[in-house]
mmCIF file of C-alpha atoms in Angstrom:
data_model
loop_
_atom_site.group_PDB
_atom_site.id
_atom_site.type_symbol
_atom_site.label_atom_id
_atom_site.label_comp_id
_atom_site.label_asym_id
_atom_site.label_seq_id
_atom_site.Cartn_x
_atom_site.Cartn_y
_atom_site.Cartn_z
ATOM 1 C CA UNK A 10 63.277 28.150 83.092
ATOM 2 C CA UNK A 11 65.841 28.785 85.631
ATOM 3 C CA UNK A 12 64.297 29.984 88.774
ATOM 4 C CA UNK A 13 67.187 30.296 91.622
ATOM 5 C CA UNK A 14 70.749 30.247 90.642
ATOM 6 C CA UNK A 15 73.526 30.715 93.416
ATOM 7 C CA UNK A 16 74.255 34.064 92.884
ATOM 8 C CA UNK A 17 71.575 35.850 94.161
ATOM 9 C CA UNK A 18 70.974 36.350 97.665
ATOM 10 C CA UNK A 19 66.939 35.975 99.418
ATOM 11 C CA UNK A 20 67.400 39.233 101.389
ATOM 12 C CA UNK A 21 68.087 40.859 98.120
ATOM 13 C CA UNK A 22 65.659 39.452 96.442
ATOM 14 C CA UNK A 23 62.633 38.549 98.158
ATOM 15 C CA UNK A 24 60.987 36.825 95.415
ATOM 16 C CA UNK A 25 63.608 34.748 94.685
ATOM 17 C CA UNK A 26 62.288 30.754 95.584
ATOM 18 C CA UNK A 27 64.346 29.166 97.977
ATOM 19 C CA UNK A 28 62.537 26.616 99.672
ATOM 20 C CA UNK A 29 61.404 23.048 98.318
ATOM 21 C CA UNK A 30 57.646 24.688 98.434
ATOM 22 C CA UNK A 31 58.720 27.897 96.890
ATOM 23 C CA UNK A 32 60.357 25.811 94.071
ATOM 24 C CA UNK A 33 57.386 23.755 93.285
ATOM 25 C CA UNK A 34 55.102 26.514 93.227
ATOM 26 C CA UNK A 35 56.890 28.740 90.507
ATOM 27 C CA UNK A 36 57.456 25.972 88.653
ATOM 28 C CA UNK A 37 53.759 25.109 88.499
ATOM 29 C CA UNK A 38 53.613 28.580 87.468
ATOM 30 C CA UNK A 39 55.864 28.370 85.084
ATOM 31 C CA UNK A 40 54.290 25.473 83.215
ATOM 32 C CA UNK A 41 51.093 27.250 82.871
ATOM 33 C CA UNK A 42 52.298 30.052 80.846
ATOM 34 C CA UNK A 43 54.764 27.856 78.929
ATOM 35 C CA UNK A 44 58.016 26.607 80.337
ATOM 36 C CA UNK A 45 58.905 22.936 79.211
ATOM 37 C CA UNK A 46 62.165 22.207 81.469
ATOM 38 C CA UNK A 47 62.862 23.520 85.315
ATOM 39 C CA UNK A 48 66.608 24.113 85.798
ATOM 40 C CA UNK A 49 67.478 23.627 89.466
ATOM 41 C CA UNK A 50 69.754 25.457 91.974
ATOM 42 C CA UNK A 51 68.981 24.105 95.311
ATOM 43 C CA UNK A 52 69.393 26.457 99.097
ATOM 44 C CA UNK A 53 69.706 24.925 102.615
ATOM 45 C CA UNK A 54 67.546 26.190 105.561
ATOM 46 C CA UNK A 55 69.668 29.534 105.303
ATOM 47 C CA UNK A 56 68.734 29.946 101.907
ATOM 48 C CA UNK A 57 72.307 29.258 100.967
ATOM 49 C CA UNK A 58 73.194 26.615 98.077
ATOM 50 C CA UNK A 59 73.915 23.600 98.575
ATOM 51 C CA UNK A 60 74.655 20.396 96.151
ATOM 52 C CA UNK A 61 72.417 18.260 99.581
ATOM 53 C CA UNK A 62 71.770 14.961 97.865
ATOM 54 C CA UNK A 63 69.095 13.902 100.254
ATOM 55 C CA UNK A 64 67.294 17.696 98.954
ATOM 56 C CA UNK A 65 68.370 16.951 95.254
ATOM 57 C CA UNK A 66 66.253 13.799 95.829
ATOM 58 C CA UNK A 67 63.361 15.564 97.806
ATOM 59 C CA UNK A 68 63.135 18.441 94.669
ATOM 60 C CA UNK A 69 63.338 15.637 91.867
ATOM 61 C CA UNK A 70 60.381 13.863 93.225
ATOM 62 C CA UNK A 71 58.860 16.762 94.111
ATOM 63 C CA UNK A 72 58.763 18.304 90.793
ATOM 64 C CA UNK A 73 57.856 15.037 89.155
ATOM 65 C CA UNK A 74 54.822 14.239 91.146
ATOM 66 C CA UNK A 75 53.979 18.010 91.076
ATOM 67 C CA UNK A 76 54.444 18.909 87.308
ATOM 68 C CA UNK A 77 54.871 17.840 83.912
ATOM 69 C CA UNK A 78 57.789 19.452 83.537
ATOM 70 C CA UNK A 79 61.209 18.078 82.585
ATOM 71 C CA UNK A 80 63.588 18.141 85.864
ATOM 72 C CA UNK A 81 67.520 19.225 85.125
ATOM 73 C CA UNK A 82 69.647 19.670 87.974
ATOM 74 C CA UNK A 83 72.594 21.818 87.732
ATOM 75 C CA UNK A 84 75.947 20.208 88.050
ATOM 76 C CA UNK A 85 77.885 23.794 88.366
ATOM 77 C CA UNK A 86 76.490 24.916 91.957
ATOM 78 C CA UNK A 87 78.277 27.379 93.368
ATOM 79 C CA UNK A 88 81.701 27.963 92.097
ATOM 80 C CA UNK A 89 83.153 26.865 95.459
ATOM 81 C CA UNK A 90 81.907 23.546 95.058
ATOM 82 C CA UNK A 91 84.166 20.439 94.567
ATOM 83 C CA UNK A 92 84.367 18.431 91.640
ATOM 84 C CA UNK A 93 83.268 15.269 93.790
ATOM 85 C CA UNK A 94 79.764 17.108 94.984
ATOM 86 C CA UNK A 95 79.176 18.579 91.534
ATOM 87 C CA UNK A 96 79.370 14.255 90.409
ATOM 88 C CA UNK A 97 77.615 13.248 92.892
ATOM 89 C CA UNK A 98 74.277 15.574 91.643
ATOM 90 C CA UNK A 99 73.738 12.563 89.203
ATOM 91 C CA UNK A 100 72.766 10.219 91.835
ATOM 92 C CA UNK A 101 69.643 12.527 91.897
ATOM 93 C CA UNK A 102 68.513 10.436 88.560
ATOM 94 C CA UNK A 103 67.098 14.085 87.080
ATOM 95 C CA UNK A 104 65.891 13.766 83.301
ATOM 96 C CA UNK A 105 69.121 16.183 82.418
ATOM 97 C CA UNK A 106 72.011 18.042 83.752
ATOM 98 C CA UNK A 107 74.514 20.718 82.661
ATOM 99 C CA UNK A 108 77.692 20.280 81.995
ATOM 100 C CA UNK A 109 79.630 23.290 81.444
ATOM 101 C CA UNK A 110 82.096 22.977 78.171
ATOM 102 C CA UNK A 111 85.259 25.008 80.466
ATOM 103 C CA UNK A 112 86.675 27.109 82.463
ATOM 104 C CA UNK A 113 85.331 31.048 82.800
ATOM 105 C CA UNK A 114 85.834 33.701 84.672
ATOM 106 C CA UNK A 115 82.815 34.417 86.474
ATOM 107 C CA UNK A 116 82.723 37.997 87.767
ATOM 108 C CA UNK A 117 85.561 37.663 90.558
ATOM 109 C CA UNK A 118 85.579 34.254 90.753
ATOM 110 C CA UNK A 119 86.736 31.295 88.161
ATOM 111 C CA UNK A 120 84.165 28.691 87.466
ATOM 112 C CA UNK A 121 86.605 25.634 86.705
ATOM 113 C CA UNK A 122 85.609 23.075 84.728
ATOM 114 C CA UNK A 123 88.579 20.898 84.138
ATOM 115 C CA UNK A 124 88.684 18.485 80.807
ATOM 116 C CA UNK A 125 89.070 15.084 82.845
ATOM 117 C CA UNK A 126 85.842 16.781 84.716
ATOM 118 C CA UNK A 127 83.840 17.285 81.214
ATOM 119 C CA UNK A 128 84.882 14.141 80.350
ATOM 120 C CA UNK A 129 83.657 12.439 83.916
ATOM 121 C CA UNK A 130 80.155 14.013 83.311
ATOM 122 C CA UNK A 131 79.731 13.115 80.246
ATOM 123 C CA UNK A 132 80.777 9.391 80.392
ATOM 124 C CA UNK A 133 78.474 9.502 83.616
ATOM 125 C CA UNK A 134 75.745 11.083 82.090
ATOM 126 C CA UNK A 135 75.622 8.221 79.456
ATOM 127 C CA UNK A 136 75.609 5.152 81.594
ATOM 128 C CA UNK A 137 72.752 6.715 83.975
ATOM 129 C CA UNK A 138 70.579 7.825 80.581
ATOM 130 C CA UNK A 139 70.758 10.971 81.607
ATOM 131 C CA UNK A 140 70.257 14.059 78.872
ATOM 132 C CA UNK A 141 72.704 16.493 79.346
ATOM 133 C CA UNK A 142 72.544 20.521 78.359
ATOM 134 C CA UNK A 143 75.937 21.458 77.221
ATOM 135 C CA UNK A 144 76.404 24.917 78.933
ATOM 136 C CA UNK A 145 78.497 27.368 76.773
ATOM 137 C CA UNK A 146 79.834 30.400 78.267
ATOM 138 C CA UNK A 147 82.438 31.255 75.034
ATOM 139 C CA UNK A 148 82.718 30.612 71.349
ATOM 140 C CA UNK A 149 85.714 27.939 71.965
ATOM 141 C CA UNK A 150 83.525 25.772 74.265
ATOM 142 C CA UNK A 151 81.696 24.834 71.213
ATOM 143 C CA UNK A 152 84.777 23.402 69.419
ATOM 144 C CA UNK A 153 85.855 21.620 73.128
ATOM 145 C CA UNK A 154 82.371 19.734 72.682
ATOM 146 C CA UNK A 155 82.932 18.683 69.410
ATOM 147 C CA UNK A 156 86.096 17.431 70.756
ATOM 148 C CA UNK A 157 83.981 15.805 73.627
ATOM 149 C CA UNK A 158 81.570 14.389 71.556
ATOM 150 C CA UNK A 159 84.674 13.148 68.750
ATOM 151 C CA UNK A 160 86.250 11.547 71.689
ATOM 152 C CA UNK A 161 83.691 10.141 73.803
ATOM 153 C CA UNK A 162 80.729 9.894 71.558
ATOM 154 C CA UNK A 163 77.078 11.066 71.621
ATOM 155 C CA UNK A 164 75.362 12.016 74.695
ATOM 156 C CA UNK A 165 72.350 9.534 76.318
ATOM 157 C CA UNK A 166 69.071 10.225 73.897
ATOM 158 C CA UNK A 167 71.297 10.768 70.785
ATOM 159 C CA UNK A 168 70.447 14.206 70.874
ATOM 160 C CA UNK A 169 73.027 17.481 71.113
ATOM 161 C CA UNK A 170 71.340 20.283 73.079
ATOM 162 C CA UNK A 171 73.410 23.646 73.981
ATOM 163 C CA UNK A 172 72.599 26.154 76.127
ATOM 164 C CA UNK A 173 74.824 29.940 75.354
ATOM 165 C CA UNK A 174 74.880 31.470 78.616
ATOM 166 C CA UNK A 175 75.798 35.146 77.369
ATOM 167 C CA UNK A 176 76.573 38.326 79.211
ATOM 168 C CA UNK A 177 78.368 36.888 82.091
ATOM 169 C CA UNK A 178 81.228 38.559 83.097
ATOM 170 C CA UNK A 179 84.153 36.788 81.867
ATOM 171 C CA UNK A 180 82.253 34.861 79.269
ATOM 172 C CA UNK A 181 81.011 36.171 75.806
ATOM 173 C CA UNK A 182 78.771 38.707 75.848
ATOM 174 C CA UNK A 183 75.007 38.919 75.308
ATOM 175 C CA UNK A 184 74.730 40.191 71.497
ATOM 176 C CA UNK A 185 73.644 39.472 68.436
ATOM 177 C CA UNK A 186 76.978 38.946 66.793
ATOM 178 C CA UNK A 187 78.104 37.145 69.244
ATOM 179 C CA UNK A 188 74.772 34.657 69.074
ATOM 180 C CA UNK A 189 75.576 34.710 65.213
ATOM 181 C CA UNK A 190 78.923 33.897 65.672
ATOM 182 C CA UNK A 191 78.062 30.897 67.737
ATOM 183 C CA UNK A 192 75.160 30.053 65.290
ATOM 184 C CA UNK A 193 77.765 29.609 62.917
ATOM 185 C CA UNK A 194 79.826 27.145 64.692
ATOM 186 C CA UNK A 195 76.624 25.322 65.687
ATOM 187 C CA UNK A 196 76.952 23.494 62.233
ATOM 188 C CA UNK A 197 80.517 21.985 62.879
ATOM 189 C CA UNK A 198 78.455 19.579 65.536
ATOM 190 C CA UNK A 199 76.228 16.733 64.840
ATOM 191 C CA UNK A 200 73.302 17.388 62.406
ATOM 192 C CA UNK A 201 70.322 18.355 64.466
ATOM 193 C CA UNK A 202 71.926 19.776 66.992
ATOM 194 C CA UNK A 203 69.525 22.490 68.831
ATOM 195 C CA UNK A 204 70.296 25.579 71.083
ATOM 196 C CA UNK A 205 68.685 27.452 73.661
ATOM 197 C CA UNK A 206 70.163 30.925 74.627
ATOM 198 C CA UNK A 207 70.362 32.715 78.143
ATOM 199 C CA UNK A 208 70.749 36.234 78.683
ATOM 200 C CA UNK A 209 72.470 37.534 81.703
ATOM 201 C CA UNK A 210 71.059 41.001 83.438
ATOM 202 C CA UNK A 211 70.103 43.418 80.999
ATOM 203 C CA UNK A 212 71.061 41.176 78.387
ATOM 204 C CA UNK A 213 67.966 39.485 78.396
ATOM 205 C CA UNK A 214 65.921 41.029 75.985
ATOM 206 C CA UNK A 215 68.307 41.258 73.073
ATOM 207 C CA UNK A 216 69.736 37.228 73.380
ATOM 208 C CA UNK A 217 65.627 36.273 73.796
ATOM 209 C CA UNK A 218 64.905 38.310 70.657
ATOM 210 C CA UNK A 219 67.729 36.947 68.497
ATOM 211 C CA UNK A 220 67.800 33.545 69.424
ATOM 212 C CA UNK A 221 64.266 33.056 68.363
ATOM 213 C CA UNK A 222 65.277 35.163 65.363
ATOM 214 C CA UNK A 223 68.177 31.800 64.819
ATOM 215 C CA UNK A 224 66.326 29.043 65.086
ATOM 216 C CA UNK A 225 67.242 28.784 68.711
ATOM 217 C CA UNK A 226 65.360 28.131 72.026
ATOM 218 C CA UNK A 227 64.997 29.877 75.208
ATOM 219 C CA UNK A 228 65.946 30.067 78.743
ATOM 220 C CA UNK A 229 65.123 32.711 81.017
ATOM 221 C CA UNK A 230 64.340 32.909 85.043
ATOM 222 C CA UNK A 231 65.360 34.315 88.073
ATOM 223 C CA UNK A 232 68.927 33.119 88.074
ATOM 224 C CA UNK A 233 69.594 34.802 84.968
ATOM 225 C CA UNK A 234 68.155 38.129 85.476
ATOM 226 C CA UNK A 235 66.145 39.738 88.519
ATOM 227 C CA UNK A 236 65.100 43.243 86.716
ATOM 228 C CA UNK A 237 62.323 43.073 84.579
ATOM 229 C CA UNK A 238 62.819 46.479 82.710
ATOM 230 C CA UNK A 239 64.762 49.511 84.104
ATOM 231 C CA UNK A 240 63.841 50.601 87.900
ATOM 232 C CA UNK A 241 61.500 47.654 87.790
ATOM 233 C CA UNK A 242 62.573 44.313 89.886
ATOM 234 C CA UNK A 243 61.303 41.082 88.566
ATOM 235 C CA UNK A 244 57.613 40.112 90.377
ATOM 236 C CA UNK A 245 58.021 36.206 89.990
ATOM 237 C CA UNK A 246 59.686 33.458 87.407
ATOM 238 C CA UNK A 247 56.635 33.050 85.467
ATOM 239 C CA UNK A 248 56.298 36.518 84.592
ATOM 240 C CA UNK A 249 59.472 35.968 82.941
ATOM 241 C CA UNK A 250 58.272 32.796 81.419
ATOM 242 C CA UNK A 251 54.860 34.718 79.831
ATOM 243 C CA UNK A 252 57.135 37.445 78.464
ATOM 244 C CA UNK A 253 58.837 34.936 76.520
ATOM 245 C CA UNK A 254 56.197 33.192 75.513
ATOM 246 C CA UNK A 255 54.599 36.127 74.098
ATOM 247 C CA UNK A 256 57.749 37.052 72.671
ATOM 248 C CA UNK A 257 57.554 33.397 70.996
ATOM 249 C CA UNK A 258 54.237 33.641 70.017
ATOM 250 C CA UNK A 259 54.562 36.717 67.895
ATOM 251 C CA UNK A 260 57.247 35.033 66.086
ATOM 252 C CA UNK A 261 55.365 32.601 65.344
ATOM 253 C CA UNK A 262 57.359 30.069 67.159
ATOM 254 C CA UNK A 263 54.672 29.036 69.980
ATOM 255 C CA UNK A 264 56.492 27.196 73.227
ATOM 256 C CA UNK A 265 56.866 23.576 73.183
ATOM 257 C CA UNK A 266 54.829 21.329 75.271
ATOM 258 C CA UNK A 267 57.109 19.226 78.201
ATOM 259 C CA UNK A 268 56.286 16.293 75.871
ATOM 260 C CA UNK A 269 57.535 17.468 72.661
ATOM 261 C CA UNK A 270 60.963 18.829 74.047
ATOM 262 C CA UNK A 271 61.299 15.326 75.882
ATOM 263 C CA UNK A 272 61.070 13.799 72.298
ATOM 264 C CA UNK A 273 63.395 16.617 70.537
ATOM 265 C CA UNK A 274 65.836 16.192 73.468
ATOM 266 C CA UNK A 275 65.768 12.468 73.162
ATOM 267 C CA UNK A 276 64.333 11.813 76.974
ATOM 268 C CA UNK A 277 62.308 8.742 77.894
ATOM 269 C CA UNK A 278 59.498 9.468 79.522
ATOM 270 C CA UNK A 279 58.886 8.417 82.567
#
């Protein structure tokens, strides 16, 4: 569940949560109707976002000691922020972070995510036991992780997780072929390798649909999309979260429990 993103700005979207006690609560939310992992975007006092370590500290506790749920901080931020503050997220100690597989387009701007970066991340991520979700925003990033992963071996836990951020502008978009197509080069990577799937905008529906359809997992939240149908804005998170999870349900692939993704993602507890 990814509740806040970067993109999206509070006086657009007044249900967006932006502060530490907005957070907690839709997470808490969240959990009861089914979300297993909280992916974080932090805002400062002006609701803008900010890679703060003292309030990536403040949110990791916060979560932990409020919820069950498995904390992953997002190592992208905005797409203004240096490479240096994007590292530094890690001193956080979250249970995972992303780490984006290269360089997109992103709308008007250019998310850059340089190799020596990946490779810093990564490397990082497996001295400090931290899980990461490799994000994937195009069919090639899949064969730069297997280079990663090749190069610079398996990530902390053992376990591959990807994430295919679809729809963005720039990046591949949010269909079924395309999901296919990246289901297909899912089996070049280690065995046991699992995906989730994120629809952008009106993407949504169709990616949540066919990834459950794959095998796949889910991600969905505020960052990702802020209309819940056509002419009707999103009321909170966890109504996106119960939507899924009824969407799951029917196909007869009920949500996972915090503790059963910690030990399919390879995450110590604790």
């Amino acid at each position: 569940m990814a509740p806040t993103g970067a993109e999206s700005r509070k006086s657009d979207v007044p249900a967006l949560p932006v502060t530490l006690e907005e957070l907690v609560a839709t997470a808490r939310d969240c959990e009861a109707v089914g979300a297993g992992v909280v992916h974080v975007h932090l805002r400062d006092d002006a609701a803008q976002p900010t890679l703060d370590l003292g309030r990536l500290k403040e949110a990791v506790a916060a979560l932990r000691a409020e919820t069950g749920l498995i904390v992953q901080l997002s190592t992208g931020g905005a797409v203004t922020d240096p490479e240096a503050d994007r590292l530094r997220v890690l001193d956080a100690q979250p249970d995972m972070a992303s780490c984006t597989m290269g360089t997109v387009n992103f709308g008007d701007d250019v998310f850059l995510n340089r190799w020596g970066f990946i490779v810093e991340l990564h490397t990082r991520m497996q001295e400090r036991g931290i899980v990461p979700e490799y994000e994937i925003f195009d069919l090639g990033q899949l064969t730069t992780l297997r280079r990663l992963l090749d190069k610079h071996g398996l990530p902390a836990g053992g376990h591959v997780h990807v994430d295919l951020v679809m729809g963005v502008p720039g990046g591949m978009p949010g269909t079924v072929a395309a999901l296919a197509a990246c289901e297909a080069a899912l089996r070049d990577l280690p065995e046991g390798t699992t995906f989730s799937a994120t629809g952008i905008g009106r993407t949504s529906l169709p990616v949540l649909l066919a990834s459950l359809a794959a095998g796949g997992h889910l991600r969905v939240g505020m960052e990702d999309t802020v209309t819940y149908a056509k002419g009707q804005p999103v009321e909170s998170n966890a109504q996106l979260v119960a939507r899924a999870s009824g969407f799951a349900r029917l196909a007869q692939r009920p949500p996972m429990t915090a503790a059963d993704a910690r030990a399919m993602l390879g995450i110590a507890n604790g």
